[in-house]
Amino acid sequence: MTLISSSTRVIAPLLILLSLVILYRGHNLPGGGFIGGLTAAAAMMLITLNGVPSKFEKHWNNLSLVLIGSGLVTLFCSFLPSLMTGAAFMEAMWLPTVYLPILGKVKLGTPLIFDIGIYLAVIGFSIKCANVFHANSSSETDH
Amino acid sequence: MNLLYLPIILPFVTAVACLEFTRWSKATPVIGTIGAVAQLIGAIYLLDEVLVKELIVGHTGGWAAPVGISFVADKLAVAMVVITAIISVVINLYGWAQLDSALIKKHYFALVHFLLMGVNGAFLTGDLFNLYVWFEVMLIASFVLMTIGGTKAQLEGGVKYLVINLVASVLFLCSVGLIYGKVGTLNMADISYHLRDSVDAHLVNSSGILLLIAFGIKAGLFPFFFWLPASYHTLTPTTLALFAGLLTKVGVYALLRTYTLIFESQFELIQPILIWIAGLTMAVGVMGAASHYNIKKILSFHIISQIGYIMMGIAIATPLAIAGAVFYTLHHIIVKTNLFLIDGMIAKHYGTSDLKKLGGLYKWSPIFALLFFIPAFSLGGIPPLSGFWAKLSLIQAGVEANHYFLVATAGVVGIFTLFSMTKIWAEAFWKKPDPETPKFKLPSLREMTPALILASLTLLIGLNGDALFEFSKSTSNQLLSPEAYVKAVLNK
Amino acid sequence: MELIISLLIAGFFGTGVYCLFQRSFIKLIAGLILIGQGANLLVFSVGGLMSLKPAFVGKEAPPMVADPLPQALVLTAIVISFGLIIFTISLLLKAQRELKSDDLNQLNTTDTL
């Protein structure tokens, strides 16, 4: 167990960072909300496997719902610009490209918001499933 | 233009709102009902627009067909969307009045609205793969709704429903893939357009048969119907009424779309198979219904035989037959949902739907008996209720097209349907009850309102059938001349 | 290449269906996953198999690119089957605890005719 717990401490934050990179590059390159979400979910799985820290345990179950809920709200927000402006539904709209010192070219727009929504919902869904399986297996050992 | 997406966006927003209000779960039925009413208003606006413009096409993301995913509202789609919205209002009201708070806490209303989003999406989409996606949205929501109660029977029924539907999805996916491989497009209008001029179009029929099986499983056609009576009777009444009314009809809608649009040029090859399937589905369903003594099971088998009637219309495929099928579908959704709502009230009071244990409902509550009488004998086809006109038009279409065998089957099945409805009536309502059976108390008005709404719709259709039948006829004309649809979607 | 992929698809479907007809829950899940993968592979291969030709390209397109649509379809199908299979597993887990058995033949109480 110690191996898992010590490696989790290093790997989980790295995985989350990686997932954000995958999420961001997803519009034109391999990656995107779903794959990024799964990578982040892998980090969450590691944390769940390792045993959730006791001070978070109460919120862990709620966290999945909050993530799914906020993910879906974000999804809806990505539809709003196209609905408001009378363009075709779900039409991609981009902010003007800006150049930042470290990140380089930054391109923000509705597809990215859509991806973020998917990202959050996928993480939430995975945590939910992990919780269900966890609850199932722990009640089995109780019998 | 964006009106077209309202029937999909509104349930989505409602579902998310219900999820956000998890902590105040008492508020979710209210949100659900408001969302459903909004959905109905949106659907009626859409209907209004389609009646003027005939066809509304939307290209998602601004990509024109066949590259992008198009959404199309023709008369059939919009009629289904409106009827879905009506059922949505009714189910939300009924769930509000009847459901346990434990179920409501498990996101019941959010799931119902996700299901409705899937159903509406399936009706409005003009792309075959997108149809697959909407089917899956619908399926995931329905799986969860089915097993949400967690009783042993529900889990068992859920496993059967789930496995057979997953197999159907795989077949659907394979068929979509193969069609793409052969035709090079997934836009329904574009497939139809390509197949019309192609000499090798018959080669696509292998995929067509895969689609027939996949949709047949979802619709409960012979010989793929076994999952339906094995799982539906385990459901919570609200869920049961929703599923019985809508889910199999999505399969029927998909079949109607497939054989009037996508494989329109190949219809003659497939017609004999459809005729056999229609006849056998009718006969097997009604035999199952006649042999059972449980209201839920009788009604479940009736879904199958009624689907057979609708298939009869699709198989004959003359303008009158398709009009009959459309009329039958609309009437059937209302009546079937209503019957299951009423059964739910009986089951809630007595804890059973077994006819042997029931009795005397007429004596205790004539009003409730009347409420049952209207949908039950509409289903049986007694004039002037809506079912009579539906059956009459199908039989007339069969006679005109010289399908006497099918007409005879339909007639016999009609008699048996009436017989099994009379059985419920005689056993549960007229029979002298056991002395120990407790008195039946009329459910509260809140619980009865949904059934009252649907019963008055049935009466309205029955007494004023011409208007709806005219609409069905124009729908059928639109379906049978897909050139306009293809032209509107592809812009050529 | 086409032949190998076709045989692979056949193998997926064959073993999947075989597993579906077994009596244990685990084999049921394995069967569902296998036929799902078979279907995914089928959809993937209909776009035409081209080795070393990416569907996504940079600024300058190479002379041959793979058809991106089947790949997008497969990705969507994988996402969907991800959710469905997880739900199946949790449902069967629940059912197994309720029945105290993993024999599919025990699931016969709801369809007594």
XYZ file of C-alpha atoms in Angstrom:
748
model
C 0.000 0.000 0.000
C 2.806 2.369 0.762
C 4.061 2.029 -2.778
C 0.701 3.127 -4.123
C 0.297 5.949 -1.652
C 3.732 7.404 -2.220
C 3.506 7.091 -5.978
C 0.014 8.587 -5.990
C 1.377 11.724 -4.431
C 3.661 12.224 -7.419
C 1.639 10.730 -10.240
C -1.813 12.146 -9.507
C -0.876 15.839 -9.860
C 1.181 15.029 -12.960
C -1.736 13.174 -14.505
C -4.044 16.102 -13.844
C -1.584 18.487 -15.439
C -1.224 16.159 -18.420
C -5.004 15.918 -18.710
C -5.252 19.695 -18.903
C -2.696 19.752 -21.701
C -4.593 17.052 -23.569
C -7.828 18.941 -23.012
C -6.431 22.159 -24.418
C -4.776 20.796 -27.551
C -7.799 18.700 -28.432
C -9.451 20.864 -31.052
C -7.021 20.284 -33.891
C -4.750 17.558 -32.543
C -5.403 14.188 -30.914
C -6.854 14.798 -27.484
C -9.906 16.622 -26.248
C -12.451 16.607 -23.480
C -13.123 12.915 -23.294
C -9.537 11.716 -23.384
C -8.393 14.472 -21.048
C -11.270 13.630 -18.741
C -10.277 9.972 -18.709
C -6.676 10.882 -17.892
C -7.838 13.022 -15.001
C -10.226 10.270 -13.981
C -7.242 7.913 -13.811
C -5.716 10.272 -11.270
C -8.960 10.267 -9.336
C -9.033 6.458 -9.452
C -5.545 6.366 -7.977
C -6.698 8.612 -5.163
C -9.787 6.467 -4.595
C -7.732 3.258 -4.616
C -5.342 4.782 -2.175
C -8.180 5.591 0.202
C -9.650 9.052 0.166
C -8.209 11.302 2.905
C -10.671 11.235 5.775
C -11.403 14.947 5.703
C -12.595 14.671 2.080
C -14.477 11.428 2.487
C -17.783 13.123 3.199
C -17.512 15.301 0.102
C -16.133 12.664 -2.237
C -19.556 11.373 -3.231
C -20.943 14.869 -3.682
C -17.912 15.806 -5.737
C -18.976 13.479 -8.552
C -22.423 15.074 -8.731
C -21.000 18.571 -8.605
C -18.602 17.713 -11.425
C -21.300 16.120 -13.584
C -23.652 19.009 -12.905
C -21.118 21.731 -13.614
C -19.899 19.851 -16.676
C -23.402 19.755 -18.112
C -23.949 23.425 -17.298
C -20.686 24.244 -19.077
C -21.842 22.214 -22.064
C -25.002 24.240 -22.170
C -23.021 27.475 -21.900
C -21.092 26.497 -25.014
C -24.383 26.403 -26.944
C -25.427 29.845 -25.769
C -23.339 32.026 -28.114
C -24.741 30.276 -31.178
C -28.281 30.457 -29.803
C -27.973 34.148 -28.958
C -26.477 35.321 -32.201
C -28.815 33.375 -34.420
C -26.010 31.437 -36.076
C -26.417 27.741 -36.788
C -26.812 25.712 -33.619
C -23.464 24.740 -32.084
C -21.545 26.771 -34.631
C -17.962 27.241 -33.500
C -17.087 30.773 -32.431
C -13.572 31.871 -31.578
C -12.147 34.797 -29.705
C -9.347 36.598 -31.542
C -6.082 34.704 -31.121
C -3.758 36.207 -28.532
C -0.045 35.595 -27.957
C 1.082 35.085 -24.385
C 4.718 34.988 -23.236
C 5.057 31.336 -22.156
C 2.050 29.605 -23.644
C 2.485 31.011 -27.119
C -0.566 31.183 -29.352
C -3.777 31.012 -27.333
C -7.026 30.333 -29.116
C -10.210 30.355 -27.069
C -13.721 29.620 -28.278
C -16.899 27.649 -27.861
C -15.397 24.270 -28.842
C -13.009 24.625 -25.931
C -15.892 25.372 -23.558
C -17.670 22.327 -24.921
C -14.563 20.228 -24.296
C -14.268 21.548 -20.748
C -17.865 20.521 -20.117
C -17.168 17.017 -21.389
C -13.964 16.904 -19.353
C -15.748 17.724 -16.098
C -18.651 15.385 -16.782
C -16.343 12.469 -17.610
C -14.360 12.933 -14.407
C -17.577 13.155 -12.401
C -19.022 10.074 -14.043
C -15.851 8.070 -13.410
C -15.744 9.064 -9.752
C -19.400 8.156 -9.429
C -18.725 4.710 -10.870
C -15.680 4.221 -8.678
C -17.796 5.115 -5.663
C -20.502 2.654 -6.650
C -18.008 -0.173 -7.084
C -16.222 0.794 -3.909
C -19.476 0.794 -1.941
C -20.392 -2.567 -3.465
C -17.121 -4.266 -2.633
C -16.851 -2.849 0.881
C -20.379 -3.942 1.764
C -19.502 -7.386 0.432
C -16.673 -7.761 2.912
C -19.015 -6.602 5.670
C -21.281 -9.599 5.246
C -34.400 28.047 -37.185
C -33.216 27.360 -33.671
C -36.769 26.460 -32.732
C -35.855 23.114 -34.205
C -33.452 22.387 -31.361
C -35.836 23.403 -28.585
C -37.275 19.899 -28.068
C -33.725 18.707 -27.399
C -32.411 21.671 -25.426
C -35.401 22.065 -23.106
C -35.289 18.532 -21.646
C -31.513 18.897 -21.319
C -31.862 22.134 -19.370
C -34.622 20.651 -17.231
C -32.540 17.563 -16.489
C -29.535 19.652 -15.489
C -31.739 21.839 -13.311
C -33.122 18.735 -11.608
C -29.569 17.511 -11.013
C -28.555 20.844 -9.534
C -31.470 20.714 -7.128
C -30.537 17.290 -5.773
C -30.360 18.611 -2.266
C -33.923 19.927 -2.379
C -35.286 16.856 -4.073
C -38.852 17.946 -3.330
C -38.395 20.700 -5.892
C -37.442 18.353 -8.735
C -41.005 17.246 -9.626
C -41.996 20.892 -9.900
C -39.004 21.676 -12.113
C -39.707 18.574 -14.159
C -43.314 19.564 -14.717
C -42.435 23.132 -15.630
C -39.822 21.832 -18.035
C -42.346 19.459 -19.563
C -44.883 22.224 -20.066
C -42.202 24.374 -21.678
C -41.345 21.438 -23.896
C -44.993 21.142 -24.937
C -45.199 24.842 -25.772
C -41.988 24.621 -27.778
C -43.257 21.544 -29.604
C -46.521 23.267 -30.504
C -44.634 26.277 -31.869
C -42.534 23.920 -33.937
C -45.664 22.141 -35.185
C -47.125 25.470 -36.151
C -44.058 26.358 -38.140
C -43.830 22.974 -39.837
C -47.478 23.154 -40.863
C -46.663 26.350 -42.706
C -43.243 25.476 -44.109
C -43.712 21.686 -44.551
C -40.065 21.029 -43.639
C -37.523 22.707 -41.417
C -33.878 21.798 -41.813
C -31.090 22.810 -39.460
C -27.412 22.271 -40.084
C -25.592 21.827 -36.795
C -22.443 23.870 -36.435
C -23.100 25.580 -39.737
C -21.784 22.627 -41.774
C -24.124 21.962 -44.646
C -25.354 18.445 -45.381
C -24.042 15.858 -46.079
C -20.855 16.873 -44.229
C -22.466 18.137 -41.046
C -25.196 16.588 -38.967
C -28.544 17.874 -40.099
C -31.692 17.990 -38.057
C -34.942 17.791 -39.942
C -38.466 18.412 -38.722
C -41.027 17.072 -41.142
C -44.632 16.387 -40.262
C -44.008 12.914 -38.874
C -41.112 14.034 -36.682
C -42.969 17.024 -35.346
C -46.105 14.988 -34.614
C -43.989 12.568 -32.602
C -42.300 15.452 -30.795
C -45.659 16.950 -29.833
C -47.021 13.652 -28.588
C -43.793 13.076 -26.631
C -44.249 16.456 -24.991
C -47.826 15.583 -24.025
C -46.664 12.300 -22.501
C -43.858 14.185 -20.780
C -46.308 16.557 -19.070
C -48.539 13.690 -18.024
C -45.714 11.531 -16.694
C -44.199 14.393 -14.728
C -47.538 15.185 -13.109
C -48.155 11.537 -12.335
C -44.674 10.996 -10.936
C -45.102 14.088 -8.788
C -48.291 12.663 -7.314
C -47.266 9.038 -7.025
C -43.534 8.486 -6.635
C -41.727 7.619 -3.412
C -39.389 10.294 -2.197
C -36.585 7.694 -2.212
C -36.860 7.376 -5.991
C -37.100 11.134 -6.458
C -33.878 11.494 -4.498
C -32.159 9.157 -6.922
C -32.493 11.797 -9.687
C -35.667 10.287 -11.104
C -36.850 13.440 -12.868
C -33.431 14.278 -14.255
C -33.307 10.815 -15.815
C -36.807 11.154 -17.250
C -35.780 14.352 -18.985
C -32.555 12.835 -20.293
C -34.680 10.051 -21.723
C -36.984 12.601 -23.349
C -33.993 14.407 -24.798
C -32.882 11.158 -26.401
C -36.363 10.443 -27.730
C -36.763 13.906 -29.237
C -33.269 13.785 -30.673
C -34.049 10.482 -32.366
C -37.184 11.980 -33.899
C -35.501 15.096 -35.209
C -32.153 13.920 -36.458
C -31.477 13.480 -40.137
C -28.264 11.522 -39.767
C -28.013 7.793 -39.284
C -25.080 7.809 -36.871
C -26.625 10.623 -34.903
C -29.735 8.479 -34.629
C -27.527 5.795 -33.088
C -26.190 8.306 -30.577
C -29.703 9.416 -29.581
C -30.751 5.787 -29.232
C -27.876 5.279 -26.818
C -28.732 8.404 -24.813
C -32.248 7.051 -24.540
C -31.018 3.582 -23.632
C -28.641 4.667 -20.892
C -31.370 6.755 -19.275
C -33.858 3.914 -19.631
C -31.463 1.364 -18.109
C -31.004 3.514 -15.045
C -34.722 4.268 -14.748
C -35.486 0.594 -15.077
C -33.249 -0.575 -12.259
C -33.468 2.482 -10.037
C -35.849 0.804 -7.602
C -33.327 -1.970 -7.020
C -35.777 -4.777 -6.251
C -34.798 -8.277 -7.268
C -37.398 -8.478 -10.027
C -36.302 -5.114 -11.435
C -32.658 -6.139 -11.510
C -33.597 -9.339 -13.281
C -35.783 -7.586 -15.808
C -33.103 -4.930 -16.176
C -30.409 -7.464 -17.070
C -32.553 -8.939 -19.843
C -33.517 -5.553 -21.217
C -29.935 -4.378 -21.080
C -28.314 -7.359 -22.772
C -30.763 -7.570 -25.659
C -30.587 -3.832 -26.212
C -26.812 -3.827 -26.179
C -26.851 -6.525 -28.835
C -29.311 -4.428 -30.845
C -27.009 -1.421 -30.519
C -24.055 -3.423 -31.779
C -26.066 -4.541 -34.805
C -27.152 -0.956 -35.403
C -23.564 0.238 -35.227
C -22.382 -2.483 -37.628
C -25.120 -1.554 -40.043
C -24.206 2.134 -39.867
C -20.588 1.257 -40.524
C -21.415 -0.956 -43.480
C -23.716 1.630 -44.999
C -20.960 4.199 -44.723
C -18.572 1.760 -46.355
C -20.910 1.131 -49.260
C -22.508 4.519 -49.836
C -19.932 6.857 -48.354
C -22.396 9.015 -46.458
C -24.517 8.803 -43.343
C -26.954 11.576 -44.001
C -30.307 9.834 -44.446
C -31.377 12.065 -47.296
C -28.022 11.636 -48.998
C -28.151 7.831 -48.667
C -31.606 7.850 -50.196
C -30.382 10.103 -52.997
C -27.398 7.883 -53.782
C -29.346 4.647 -53.677
C -32.030 5.898 -55.998
C -29.782 6.071 -59.071
C -27.432 3.248 -58.237
C -27.671 -0.100 -60.034
C -25.975 -1.824 -57.120
C -28.363 -0.429 -54.555
C -29.615 -3.908 -53.643
C -26.193 -4.653 -52.171
C -27.061 -2.336 -49.297
C -29.915 -4.578 -48.254
C -27.651 -6.660 -46.022
C -27.197 -3.526 -43.936
C -30.908 -2.889 -44.288
C -31.673 -6.244 -42.695
C -29.273 -5.506 -39.832
C -31.157 -2.254 -39.302
C -34.470 -4.100 -39.422
C -33.273 -6.459 -36.688
C -31.852 -3.656 -34.554
C -35.018 -1.561 -34.786
C -37.159 -4.679 -34.524
C -35.588 -5.488 -31.176
C -36.244 -1.957 -29.945
C -39.798 -1.934 -31.272
C -40.646 -5.404 -30.000
C -41.359 -7.068 -33.342
C -41.766 -10.796 -33.819
C -39.463 -12.713 -33.215
C -37.493 -10.236 -31.097
C -40.133 -9.237 -28.560
C -39.353 -11.589 -25.649
C -37.541 -9.002 -23.588
C -40.626 -6.798 -23.400
C -43.048 -8.977 -21.423
C -40.088 -10.276 -19.394
C -39.052 -6.890 -18.096
C -41.821 -4.290 -18.348
C -44.077 -5.656 -15.635
C -41.351 -5.242 -13.014
C -41.228 -1.460 -13.414
C -42.537 1.308 -11.223
C -45.923 2.454 -12.654
C -44.643 5.878 -13.712
C -41.646 4.418 -15.511
C -43.792 1.708 -17.027
C -46.263 4.201 -18.466
C -43.433 6.266 -19.927
C -41.636 3.281 -21.478
C -44.796 1.626 -22.760
C -45.921 4.808 -24.418
C -42.697 6.008 -25.971
C -39.784 3.617 -26.206
C -41.079 0.964 -28.579
C -42.556 3.735 -30.712
C -39.118 5.209 -31.255
C -38.210 1.895 -32.870
C -41.359 2.102 -34.984
C -40.511 5.655 -35.985
C -37.040 4.551 -37.020
C -38.515 1.747 -39.136
C -40.928 4.152 -40.762
C -38.065 6.490 -41.556
C -35.886 3.660 -42.850
C -38.411 2.271 -45.287
C -39.910 5.514 -46.503
C -36.658 7.430 -46.840
C -33.358 5.584 -46.616
C -34.276 2.334 -48.358
C -37.193 3.777 -50.242
C -35.778 2.509 -53.539
C -35.382 -1.001 -52.119
C -38.802 -1.297 -50.565
C -40.196 -3.966 -52.902
C -37.501 -6.426 -51.896
C -38.187 -6.049 -48.206
C -41.974 -5.803 -48.332
C -42.769 -9.564 -48.111
C -40.636 -9.860 -44.981
C -42.370 -6.873 -43.400
C -45.796 -8.328 -44.174
C -44.970 -11.607 -42.473
C -43.436 -9.843 -39.502
C -46.489 -7.605 -39.137
C -48.947 -10.496 -39.188
C -46.967 -12.657 -36.789
C -46.309 -9.774 -34.399
C -50.018 -9.021 -34.190
C -50.988 -12.645 -33.676
C -48.321 -13.577 -31.146
C -48.869 -10.444 -29.091
C -52.565 -10.921 -28.773
C -52.236 -14.610 -27.949
C -49.900 -13.738 -25.112
C -52.356 -11.145 -23.893
C -55.267 -13.565 -24.024
C -53.419 -16.157 -21.966
C -52.454 -13.898 -19.058
C -54.232 -12.965 -15.861
C -52.220 -9.968 -14.782
C -53.142 -6.491 -16.014
C -49.517 -5.457 -16.487
C -48.680 -8.558 -18.522
C -51.834 -8.337 -20.628
C -51.070 -4.731 -21.448
C -47.400 -5.524 -22.158
C -48.396 -8.157 -24.704
C -50.856 -5.704 -26.174
C -47.996 -3.329 -26.914
C -46.575 -6.057 -29.149
C -49.804 -6.740 -31.004
C -50.411 -3.011 -31.495
C -46.911 -2.622 -32.892
C -47.949 -5.355 -35.300
C -50.840 -3.172 -36.489
C -48.529 -0.239 -37.058
C -46.146 -2.534 -38.938
C -49.063 -3.626 -41.079
C -49.455 -0.044 -42.209
C -45.722 0.291 -42.874
C -45.650 -3.012 -44.779
C -48.590 -2.212 -47.056
C -47.138 1.251 -47.701
C -49.967 2.758 -49.720
C -50.757 6.377 -48.810
C -53.803 5.270 -46.833
C -51.846 2.545 -45.010
C -49.048 4.887 -43.955
C -51.639 7.435 -42.849
C -53.269 4.673 -40.815
C -49.933 3.706 -39.280
C -49.213 7.307 -38.291
C -52.708 7.753 -36.856
C -52.405 4.423 -35.043
C -49.050 5.379 -33.525
C -50.349 8.689 -32.190
C -53.521 7.116 -30.802
C -51.634 4.156 -29.381
C -49.112 6.262 -27.433
C -51.911 8.137 -25.679
C -54.071 5.119 -24.942
C -51.276 2.825 -23.815
C -49.752 5.364 -21.447
C -53.179 6.007 -20.006
C -53.914 2.323 -19.395
C -50.649 1.885 -17.547
C -51.337 4.997 -15.473
C -54.679 3.539 -14.447
C -53.122 0.168 -13.724
C -50.566 2.027 -11.604
C -53.343 3.504 -9.475
C -54.944 0.088 -9.001
C -51.601 -1.513 -8.228
C -50.740 1.213 -5.748
C -53.980 0.649 -3.876
C -54.036 -3.146 -3.845
C -50.328 -3.885 -4.246
C -51.072 -6.227 -7.141
C -52.293 -6.264 -10.735
C -53.403 -9.881 -10.585
C -56.930 -10.124 -11.945
C -57.758 -13.045 -9.676
C -57.186 -10.911 -6.613
C -59.072 -7.871 -7.871
C -62.748 -7.204 -8.277
C -65.643 -4.880 -7.665
C -63.938 -1.694 -8.810
C -67.072 -0.693 -10.711
C -69.227 -1.023 -7.638
C -66.869 1.026 -5.519
C -66.030 3.715 -7.967
C -68.012 4.041 -11.200
C -66.049 7.169 -12.127
C -62.771 5.285 -12.007
C -64.361 2.513 -14.035
C -65.396 5.014 -16.687
C -61.860 6.363 -16.709
C -60.598 2.865 -17.474
C -63.386 2.191 -19.948
C -62.389 4.956 -22.367
C -58.787 3.916 -23.131
C -59.479 0.191 -22.756
C -62.237 0.088 -25.304
C -60.474 2.575 -27.492
C -57.648 0.039 -27.630
C -60.219 -2.670 -28.332
C -61.525 -0.664 -31.261
C -65.079 0.181 -30.212
C -66.578 3.057 -32.242
C -66.536 5.995 -31.862
C -63.339 5.897 -29.786
C -59.999 6.651 -31.440
C -58.851 3.048 -31.842
C -61.776 2.242 -34.111
C -60.777 4.811 -36.714
C -57.156 3.700 -36.524
C -58.019 0.059 -37.148
C -60.619 0.878 -39.759
C -58.194 2.875 -41.866
C -55.566 0.124 -41.716
C -58.069 -2.577 -42.665
C -59.439 -0.448 -45.459
C -55.903 0.090 -46.736
C -55.283 -3.647 -46.586
C -58.414 -4.421 -48.582
C -57.583 -1.809 -51.184
C -54.101 -3.245 -51.636
C -55.411 -6.851 -51.761
C -53.569 -8.054 -48.655
C -56.515 -10.185 -47.540
C -54.428 -12.469 -45.357
C -53.133 -9.532 -43.362
C -56.617 -8.035 -43.158
C -58.044 -11.291 -41.830
C -55.280 -11.485 -39.214
C -55.947 -7.899 -38.193
C -59.661 -8.623 -37.847
C -59.163 -11.720 -35.702
C -56.535 -9.975 -33.601
C -58.954 -7.079 -33.115
C -61.568 -9.448 -31.735
C -59.042 -11.024 -29.388
C -57.891 -7.582 -28.238
C -61.429 -6.733 -27.377
C -61.745 -10.072 -25.626
C -58.744 -9.499 -23.381
C -59.866 -5.946 -22.595
C -63.258 -7.342 -21.685
C -61.436 -9.841 -19.492
C -59.810 -7.033 -17.488
C -63.143 -5.225 -17.350
C -65.066 -8.292 -16.225
C -62.536 -9.477 -13.672
C -61.299 -6.278 -12.086
C -64.374 -4.095 -12.456
C -67.514 -6.209 -12.657
C -66.678 -9.377 -10.758
C -68.066 -9.583 -7.260
C -65.050 -9.050 -5.008
C -63.874 -11.367 -2.267
C -65.339 -10.369 1.059
C -61.789 -9.739 2.358
C -60.779 -7.444 -0.487
C -60.569 -3.935 0.921
C -62.771 -1.219 -0.522
C -61.297 0.754 -3.412
C -60.986 4.431 -2.701
C -60.991 6.828 -5.624
C -57.424 8.197 -5.968
C -56.909 11.871 -5.289
C -57.628 14.297 -8.108
C -53.933 15.061 -8.381
C -53.209 11.451 -9.152
C -56.089 11.187 -11.597
C -55.440 14.380 -13.554
C -52.896 12.792 -15.923
C -55.268 9.957 -16.768
C -58.100 12.443 -17.207
C -56.036 14.520 -19.623
C -55.208 11.490 -21.735
C -58.770 10.128 -21.623
C -60.151 13.439 -22.835
C -57.561 13.435 -25.638
C -58.722 9.951 -26.632
C -62.326 11.147 -26.679
C -61.347 14.233 -28.619
C -59.555 12.180 -31.259
C -62.447 9.735 -31.394
C -65.185 12.317 -31.812
C -63.153 14.590 -34.018
C -61.014 12.051 -35.834
C -61.227 13.792 -39.204
C -58.811 16.553 -38.303
C -56.117 14.201 -37.087
C -56.745 11.855 -39.969
C -56.323 14.670 -42.463
C -53.032 15.477 -40.789
C -51.987 11.810 -40.951
C -52.829 11.754 -44.637
C -50.713 14.786 -45.412
C -47.917 13.255 -43.291
C -48.208 10.084 -45.305
C -48.060 11.989 -48.573
C -44.956 13.727 -47.362
C -43.380 10.434 -46.323
C -44.159 8.725 -49.601
C -42.606 11.439 -51.722
C -39.177 11.737 -50.123
C -37.856 13.825 -53.023
C -38.899 17.012 -51.242
C -37.141 15.887 -48.065
C -33.963 15.035 -49.951
C -34.089 18.298 -51.834
C -34.612 20.364 -48.707
C -31.757 18.705 -46.839
C -29.202 18.551 -49.626
C -30.157 21.796 -51.328
C -30.175 20.238 -54.767
C -4.261 -6.595 -44.267
C -7.976 -6.606 -45.041
C -8.049 -10.365 -44.594
C -6.406 -10.194 -41.176
C -8.767 -7.493 -40.001
C -11.786 -9.408 -41.324
C -10.673 -12.554 -39.530
C -10.132 -10.522 -36.396
C -13.656 -9.092 -36.603
C -15.015 -12.599 -37.128
C -13.030 -13.774 -34.139
C -14.365 -10.978 -31.954
C -17.934 -11.710 -32.915
C -17.519 -15.474 -32.646
C -15.962 -15.477 -29.204
C -18.316 -12.709 -28.087
C -21.417 -14.624 -29.063
C -19.976 -17.787 -27.550
C -19.418 -15.934 -24.283
C -22.934 -14.488 -24.365
C -24.346 -17.999 -24.446
C -22.490 -19.045 -21.312
C -24.149 -19.019 -17.945
C -21.807 -16.875 -15.904
C -22.156 -13.119 -15.423
C -18.472 -12.487 -16.075
C -18.671 -14.218 -19.437
C -21.760 -12.203 -20.262
C -19.810 -8.986 -19.699
C -16.843 -10.347 -21.661
C -19.181 -11.280 -24.500
C -20.748 -7.826 -24.614
C -17.353 -6.152 -24.637
C -16.068 -8.473 -27.367
C -18.964 -7.979 -29.781
C -18.785 -4.250 -29.084
C -15.103 -4.251 -30.040
C -15.882 -6.319 -33.105
C -18.379 -3.701 -34.220
C -15.896 -0.900 -33.536
C -13.248 -2.619 -35.597
C -15.745 -3.172 -38.390
C -16.691 0.501 -38.464
C -13.050 1.481 -38.304
C -12.107 -0.663 -41.254
C -14.923 0.449 -43.571
C -13.137 3.722 -44.239
C -10.471 1.768 -46.061
C -7.302 0.557 -44.373
C -4.239 2.654 -44.978
C -1.150 2.114 -42.963
C 0.825 5.085 -41.701
C -1.650 7.610 -43.096
C -3.019 9.850 -40.374
C -6.494 11.321 -40.610
C -5.328 14.584 -39.110
C -2.749 16.646 -40.881
C -0.872 19.827 -40.232
C -0.738 22.773 -42.566
C 0.372 20.876 -45.645
C -1.710 17.869 -46.523
C 0.204 14.780 -47.651
C -1.052 13.198 -50.878
C -3.064 10.475 -49.096
C -5.007 10.877 -45.865
C -7.164 8.324 -44.096
C -10.899 8.962 -43.963
C -11.437 10.735 -40.637
C -15.138 10.002 -40.345
C -14.967 6.295 -39.394
C -12.391 7.209 -36.780
C -14.712 9.838 -35.352
C -17.561 7.330 -35.379
C -15.474 4.743 -33.569
C -14.385 7.268 -30.979
C -18.024 8.142 -30.303
C -18.943 4.478 -30.162
C -16.127 3.828 -27.698
C -17.293 6.683 -25.469
C -20.815 5.284 -25.490
C -19.735 1.724 -24.822
C -17.533 2.971 -21.981
C -20.627 4.266 -20.181
C -22.778 1.296 -21.086
C -20.274 -1.339 -20.007
C -19.649 0.376 -16.686
C -23.371 0.459 -16.099
C -23.684 -3.204 -17.085
C -20.983 -4.192 -14.649
C -22.541 -2.290 -11.782
C -25.980 -3.702 -12.589
C -24.669 -7.262 -12.696
C -22.781 -6.673 -9.444
C -26.021 -5.591 -7.813
C -27.920 -8.480 -9.336
C -25.265 -10.910 -8.186
C -25.479 -9.664 -4.623
C -29.258 -9.817 -4.687
C -29.333 -13.347 -6.136
C -26.260 -14.633 -4.300
C -25.295 -16.444 -7.479
C -23.672 -15.613 -10.794
C -25.692 -18.098 -12.813
C -27.777 -16.523 -15.559
C -30.210 -19.422 -15.337
C -31.294 -18.048 -11.979
C -32.707 -15.015 -13.748
C -35.886 -16.769 -14.753
C -38.517 -15.537 -12.356
C -39.759 -12.565 -14.355
C -40.665 -14.446 -17.512
C -42.837 -17.236 -16.231
C -45.567 -17.470 -18.797
